[in-house]
mmCIF file of C-alpha atoms in Angstrom:
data_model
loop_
_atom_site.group_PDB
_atom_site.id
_atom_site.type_symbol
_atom_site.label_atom_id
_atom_site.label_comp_id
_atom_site.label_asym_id
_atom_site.label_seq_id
_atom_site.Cartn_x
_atom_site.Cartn_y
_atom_site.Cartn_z
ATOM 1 C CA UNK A 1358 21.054 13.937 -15.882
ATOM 2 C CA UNK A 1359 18.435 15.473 -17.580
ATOM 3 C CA UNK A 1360 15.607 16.868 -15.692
ATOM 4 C CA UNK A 1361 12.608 14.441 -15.329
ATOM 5 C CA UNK A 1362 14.542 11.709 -16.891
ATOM 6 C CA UNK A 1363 13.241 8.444 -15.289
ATOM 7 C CA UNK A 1364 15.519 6.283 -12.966
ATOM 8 C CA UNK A 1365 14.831 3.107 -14.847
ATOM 9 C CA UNK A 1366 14.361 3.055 -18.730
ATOM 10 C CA UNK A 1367 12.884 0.630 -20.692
ATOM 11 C CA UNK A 1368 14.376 1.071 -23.940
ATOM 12 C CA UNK A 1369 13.218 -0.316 -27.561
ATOM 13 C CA UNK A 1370 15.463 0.314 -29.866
ATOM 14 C CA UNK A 1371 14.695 0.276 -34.073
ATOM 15 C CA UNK A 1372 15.599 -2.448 -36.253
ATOM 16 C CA UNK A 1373 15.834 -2.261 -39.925
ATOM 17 C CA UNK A 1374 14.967 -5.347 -41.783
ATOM 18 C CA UNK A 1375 14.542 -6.980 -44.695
ATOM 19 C CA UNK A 1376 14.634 -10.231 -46.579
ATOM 20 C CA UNK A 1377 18.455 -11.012 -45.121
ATOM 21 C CA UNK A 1378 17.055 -10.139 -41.667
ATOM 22 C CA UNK A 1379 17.666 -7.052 -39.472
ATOM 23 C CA UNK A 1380 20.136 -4.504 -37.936
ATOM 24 C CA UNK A 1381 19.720 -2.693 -34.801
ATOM 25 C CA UNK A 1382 21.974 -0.531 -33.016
ATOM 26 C CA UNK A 1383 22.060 -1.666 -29.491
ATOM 27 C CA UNK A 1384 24.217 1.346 -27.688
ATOM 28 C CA UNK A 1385 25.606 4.402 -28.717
ATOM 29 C CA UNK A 1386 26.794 7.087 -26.241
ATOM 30 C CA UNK A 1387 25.099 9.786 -27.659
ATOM 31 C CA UNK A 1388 21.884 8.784 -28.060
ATOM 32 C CA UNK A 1389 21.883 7.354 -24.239
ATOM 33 C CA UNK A 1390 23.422 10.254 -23.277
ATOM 34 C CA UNK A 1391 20.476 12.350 -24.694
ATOM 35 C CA UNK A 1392 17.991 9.323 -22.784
ATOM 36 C CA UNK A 1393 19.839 11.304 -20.028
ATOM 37 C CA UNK A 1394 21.976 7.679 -19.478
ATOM 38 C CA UNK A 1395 25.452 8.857 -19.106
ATOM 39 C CA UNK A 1396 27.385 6.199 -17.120
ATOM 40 C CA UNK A 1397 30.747 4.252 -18.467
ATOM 41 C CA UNK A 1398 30.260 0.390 -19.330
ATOM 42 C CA UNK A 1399 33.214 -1.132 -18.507
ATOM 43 C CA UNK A 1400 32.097 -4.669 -18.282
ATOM 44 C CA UNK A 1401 29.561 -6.926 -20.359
ATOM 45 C CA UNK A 1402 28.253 -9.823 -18.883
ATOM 46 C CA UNK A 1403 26.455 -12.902 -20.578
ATOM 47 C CA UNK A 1404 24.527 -15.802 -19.097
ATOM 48 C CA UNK A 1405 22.902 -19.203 -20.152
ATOM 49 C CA UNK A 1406 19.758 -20.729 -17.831
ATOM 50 C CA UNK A 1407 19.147 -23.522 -19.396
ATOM 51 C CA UNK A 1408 15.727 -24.343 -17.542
ATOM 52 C CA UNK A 1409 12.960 -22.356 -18.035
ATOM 53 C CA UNK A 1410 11.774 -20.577 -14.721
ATOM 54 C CA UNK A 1411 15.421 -19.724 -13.755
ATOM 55 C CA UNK A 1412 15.357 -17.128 -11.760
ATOM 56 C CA UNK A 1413 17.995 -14.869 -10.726
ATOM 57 C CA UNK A 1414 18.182 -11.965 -8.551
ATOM 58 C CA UNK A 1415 17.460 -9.362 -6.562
ATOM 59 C CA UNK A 1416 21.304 -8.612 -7.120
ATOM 60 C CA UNK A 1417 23.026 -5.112 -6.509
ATOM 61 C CA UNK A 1418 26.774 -4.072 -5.691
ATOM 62 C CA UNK A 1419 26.589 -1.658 -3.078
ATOM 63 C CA UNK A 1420 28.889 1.871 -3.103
ATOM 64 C CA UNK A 1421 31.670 2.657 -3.577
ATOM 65 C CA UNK A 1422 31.285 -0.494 -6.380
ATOM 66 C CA UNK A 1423 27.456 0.424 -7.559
ATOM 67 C CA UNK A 1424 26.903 -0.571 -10.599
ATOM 68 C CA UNK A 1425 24.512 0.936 -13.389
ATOM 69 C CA UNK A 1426 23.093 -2.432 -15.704
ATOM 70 C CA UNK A 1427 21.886 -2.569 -19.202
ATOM 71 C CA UNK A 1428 20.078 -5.588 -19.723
ATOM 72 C CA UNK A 1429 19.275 -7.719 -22.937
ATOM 73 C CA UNK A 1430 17.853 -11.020 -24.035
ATOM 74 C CA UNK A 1431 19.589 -12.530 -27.051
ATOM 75 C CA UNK A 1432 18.047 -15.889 -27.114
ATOM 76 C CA UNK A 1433 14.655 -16.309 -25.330
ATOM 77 C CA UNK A 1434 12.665 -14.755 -22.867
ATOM 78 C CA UNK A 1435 13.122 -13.092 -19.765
ATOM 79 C CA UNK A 1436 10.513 -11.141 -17.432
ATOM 80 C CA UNK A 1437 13.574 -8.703 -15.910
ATOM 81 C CA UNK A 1438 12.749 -6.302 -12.635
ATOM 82 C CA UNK A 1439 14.315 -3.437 -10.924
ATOM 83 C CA UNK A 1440 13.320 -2.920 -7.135
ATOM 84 C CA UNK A 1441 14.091 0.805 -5.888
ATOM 85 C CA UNK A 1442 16.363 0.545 -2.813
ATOM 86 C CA UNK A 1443 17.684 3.983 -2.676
ATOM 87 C CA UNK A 1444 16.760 5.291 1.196
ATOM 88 C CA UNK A 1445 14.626 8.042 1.021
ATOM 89 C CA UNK A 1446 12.626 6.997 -1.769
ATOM 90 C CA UNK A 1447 9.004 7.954 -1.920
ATOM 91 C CA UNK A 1448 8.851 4.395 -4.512
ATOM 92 C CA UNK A 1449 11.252 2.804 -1.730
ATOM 93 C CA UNK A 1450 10.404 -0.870 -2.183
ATOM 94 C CA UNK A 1451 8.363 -1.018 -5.293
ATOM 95 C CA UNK A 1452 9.221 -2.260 -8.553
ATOM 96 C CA UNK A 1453 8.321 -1.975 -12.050
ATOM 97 C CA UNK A 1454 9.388 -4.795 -14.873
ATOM 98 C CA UNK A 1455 9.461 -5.825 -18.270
ATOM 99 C CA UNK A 1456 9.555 -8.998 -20.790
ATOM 100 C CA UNK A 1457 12.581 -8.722 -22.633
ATOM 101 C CA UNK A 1458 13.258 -10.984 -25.645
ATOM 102 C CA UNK A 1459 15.469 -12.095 -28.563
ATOM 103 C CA UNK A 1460 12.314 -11.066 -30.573
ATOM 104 C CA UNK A 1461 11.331 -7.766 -29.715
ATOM 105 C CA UNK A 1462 15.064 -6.972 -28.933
ATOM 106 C CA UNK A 1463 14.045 -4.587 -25.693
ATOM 107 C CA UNK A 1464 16.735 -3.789 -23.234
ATOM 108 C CA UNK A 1465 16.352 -2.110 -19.872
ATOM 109 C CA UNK A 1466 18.172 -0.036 -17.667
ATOM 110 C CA UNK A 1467 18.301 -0.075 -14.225
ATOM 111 C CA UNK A 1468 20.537 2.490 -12.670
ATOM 112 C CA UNK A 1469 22.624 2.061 -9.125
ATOM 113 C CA UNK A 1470 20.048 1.915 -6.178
ATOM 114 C CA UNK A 1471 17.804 -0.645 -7.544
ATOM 115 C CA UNK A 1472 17.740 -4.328 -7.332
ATOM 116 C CA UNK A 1473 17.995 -6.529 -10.204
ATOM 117 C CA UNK A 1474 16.571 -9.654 -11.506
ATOM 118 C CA UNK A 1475 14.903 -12.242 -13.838
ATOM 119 C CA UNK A 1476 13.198 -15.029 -14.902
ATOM 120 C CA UNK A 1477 13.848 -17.224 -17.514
ATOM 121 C CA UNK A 1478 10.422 -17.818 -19.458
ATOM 122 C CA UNK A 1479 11.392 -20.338 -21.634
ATOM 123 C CA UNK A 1480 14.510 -23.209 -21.886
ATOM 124 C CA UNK A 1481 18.304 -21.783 -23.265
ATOM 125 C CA UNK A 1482 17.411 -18.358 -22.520
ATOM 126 C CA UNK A 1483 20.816 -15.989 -22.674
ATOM 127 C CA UNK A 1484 20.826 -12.503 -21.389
ATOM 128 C CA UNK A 1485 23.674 -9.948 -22.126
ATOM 129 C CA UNK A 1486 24.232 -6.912 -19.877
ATOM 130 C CA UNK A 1487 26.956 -3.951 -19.260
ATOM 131 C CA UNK A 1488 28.097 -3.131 -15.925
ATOM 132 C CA UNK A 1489 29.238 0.673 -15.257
ATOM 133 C CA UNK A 1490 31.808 -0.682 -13.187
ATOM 134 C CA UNK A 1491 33.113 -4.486 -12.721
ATOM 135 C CA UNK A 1492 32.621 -7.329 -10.246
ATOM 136 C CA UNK A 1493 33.157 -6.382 -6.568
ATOM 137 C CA UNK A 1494 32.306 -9.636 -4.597
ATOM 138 C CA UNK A 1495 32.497 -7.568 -1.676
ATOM 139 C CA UNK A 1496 30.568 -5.257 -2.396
ATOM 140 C CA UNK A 1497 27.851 -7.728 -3.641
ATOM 141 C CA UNK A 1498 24.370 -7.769 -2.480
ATOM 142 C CA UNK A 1499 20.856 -8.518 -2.789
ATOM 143 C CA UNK A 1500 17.334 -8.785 -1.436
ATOM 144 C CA UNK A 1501 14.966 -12.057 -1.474
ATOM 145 C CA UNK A 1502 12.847 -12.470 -4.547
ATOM 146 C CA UNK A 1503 9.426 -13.164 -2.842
ATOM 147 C CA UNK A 1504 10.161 -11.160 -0.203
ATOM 148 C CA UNK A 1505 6.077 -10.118 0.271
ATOM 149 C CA UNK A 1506 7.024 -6.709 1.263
ATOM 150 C CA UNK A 1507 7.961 -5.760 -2.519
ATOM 151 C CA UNK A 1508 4.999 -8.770 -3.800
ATOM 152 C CA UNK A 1509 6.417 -8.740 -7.229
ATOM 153 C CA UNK A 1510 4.078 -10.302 -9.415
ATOM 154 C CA UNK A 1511 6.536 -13.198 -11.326
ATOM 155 C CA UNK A 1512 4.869 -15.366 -14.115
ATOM 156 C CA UNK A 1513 5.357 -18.449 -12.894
ATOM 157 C CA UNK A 1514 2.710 -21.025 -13.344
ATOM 158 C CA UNK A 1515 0.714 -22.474 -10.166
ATOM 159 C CA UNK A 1516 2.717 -25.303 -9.140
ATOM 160 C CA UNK A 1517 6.434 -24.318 -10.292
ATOM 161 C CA UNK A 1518 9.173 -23.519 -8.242
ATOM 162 C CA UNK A 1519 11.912 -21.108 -9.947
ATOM 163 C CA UNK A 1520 15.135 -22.560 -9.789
ATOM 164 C CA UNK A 1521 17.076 -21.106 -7.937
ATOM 165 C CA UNK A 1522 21.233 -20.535 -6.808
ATOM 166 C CA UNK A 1523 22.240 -20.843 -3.209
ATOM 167 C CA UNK A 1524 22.896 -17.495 -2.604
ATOM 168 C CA UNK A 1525 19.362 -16.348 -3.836
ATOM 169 C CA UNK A 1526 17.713 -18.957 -1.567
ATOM 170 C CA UNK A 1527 18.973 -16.977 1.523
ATOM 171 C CA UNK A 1528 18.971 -13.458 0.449
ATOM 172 C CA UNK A 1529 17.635 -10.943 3.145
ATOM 173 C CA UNK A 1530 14.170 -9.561 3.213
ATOM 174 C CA UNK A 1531 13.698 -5.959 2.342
ATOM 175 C CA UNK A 1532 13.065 -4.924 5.979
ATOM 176 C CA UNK A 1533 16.246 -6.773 6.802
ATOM 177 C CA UNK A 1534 18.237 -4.323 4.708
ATOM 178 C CA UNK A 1535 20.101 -0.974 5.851
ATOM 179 C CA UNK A 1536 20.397 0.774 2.450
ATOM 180 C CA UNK A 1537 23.634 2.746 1.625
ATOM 181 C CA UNK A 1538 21.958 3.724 -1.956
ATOM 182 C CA UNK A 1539 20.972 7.345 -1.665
ATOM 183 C CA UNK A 1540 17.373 8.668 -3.413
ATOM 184 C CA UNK A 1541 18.330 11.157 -5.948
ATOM 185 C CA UNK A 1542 14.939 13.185 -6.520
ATOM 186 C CA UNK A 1543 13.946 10.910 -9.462
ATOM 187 C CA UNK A 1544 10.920 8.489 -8.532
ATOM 188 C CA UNK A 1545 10.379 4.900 -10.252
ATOM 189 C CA UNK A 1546 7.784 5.645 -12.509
ATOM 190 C CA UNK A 1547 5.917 2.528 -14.603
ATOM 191 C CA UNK A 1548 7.662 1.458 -17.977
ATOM 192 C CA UNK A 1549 6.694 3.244 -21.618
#
């Protein structure tokens, strides 16, 4: 890991255009290696929420199965978080996040020890993502999304309710949680 490297990364990377379109190079291990990113993706994930205001999250897998993300929305909009959860943390609890979109083609990465989520801004969003490790379901977790402890700051409009899976309905509160993730000297700092 490079020194001073940030936990979480919001990450733009460049297109080249012109009148057919545009290219973009999405990952490459060498220039996420020198972004000080240096996990294996061994899995890529894709969803649909059809309604807009779908929210999903705050989802982890908790060691040995932690898993490092690399998030992308390739139809839509999505405002996507990461929560720190690592015990020890100085930024224990807080969060940072970002709108990611088939349009400006942003991705994030949220390394193991934080909480993910997000929430669809618009209908037929899809999101794509790589997992440094796959699907554990015993090792899966999470933390509520309105838990006010963390008061992330969701755009929802006054008077919508997010929809919402069962399992996120019940999710523990922050203060609920005994955190195996370890702090590993890097704090969450806010996005470039």
């Amino acid at each position: 890991m490079l020194e001073n490297t940030p936990p979480v990364q919001l990450i733009a990377p460049k297109r080249f255009g012109d009148a057919r379109g545009w290219f973009t190079e999405v990952y490459s291990v060498p220039a996420f290696a020198a972004r000080g990113i240096a996990c294996t993706f061994v899995q890529d994930n894709h969803s649909l929420s059809v309604p807009a205001f779908t929210l999903r999250g705050l989802h982890f897998q908790t060691p040995p199965r932690g898993q490092d993300k690399l998030v992308r929305c390739i139809r839509g909009r999505i405002f996507d978080v990461a929560v720190d959860v690592r015990r020890g943390s100085p930024t224990y609890g807080e969060w940072v996040g970002a709108e990611l979109s088939a349009e400006n083609g942003h991705q994030l990465f949220i390394p193991v020890g934080f909480a993910h989520g997000f929430l669809t801004l618009e209908p037929d969003c899809e999101v794509a993502y790589k997992c440094s490790d796959t699907y554990a379901p015993e090792q899966d977790g999470g933390i509520r999304w309105d838990d006010p402890a963390i008061g992330i700051a969701w755009p929802i409009p006054a008077g919508i309710a997010p929809e919402l899976s069962t399992k996120d309905k019940v999710q523990p509160r922050l203060a609920d949680f005994d955190s195996p993730f370890v702090y590993d000297a890097r704090p969450l700092t806010p996005l470039a």
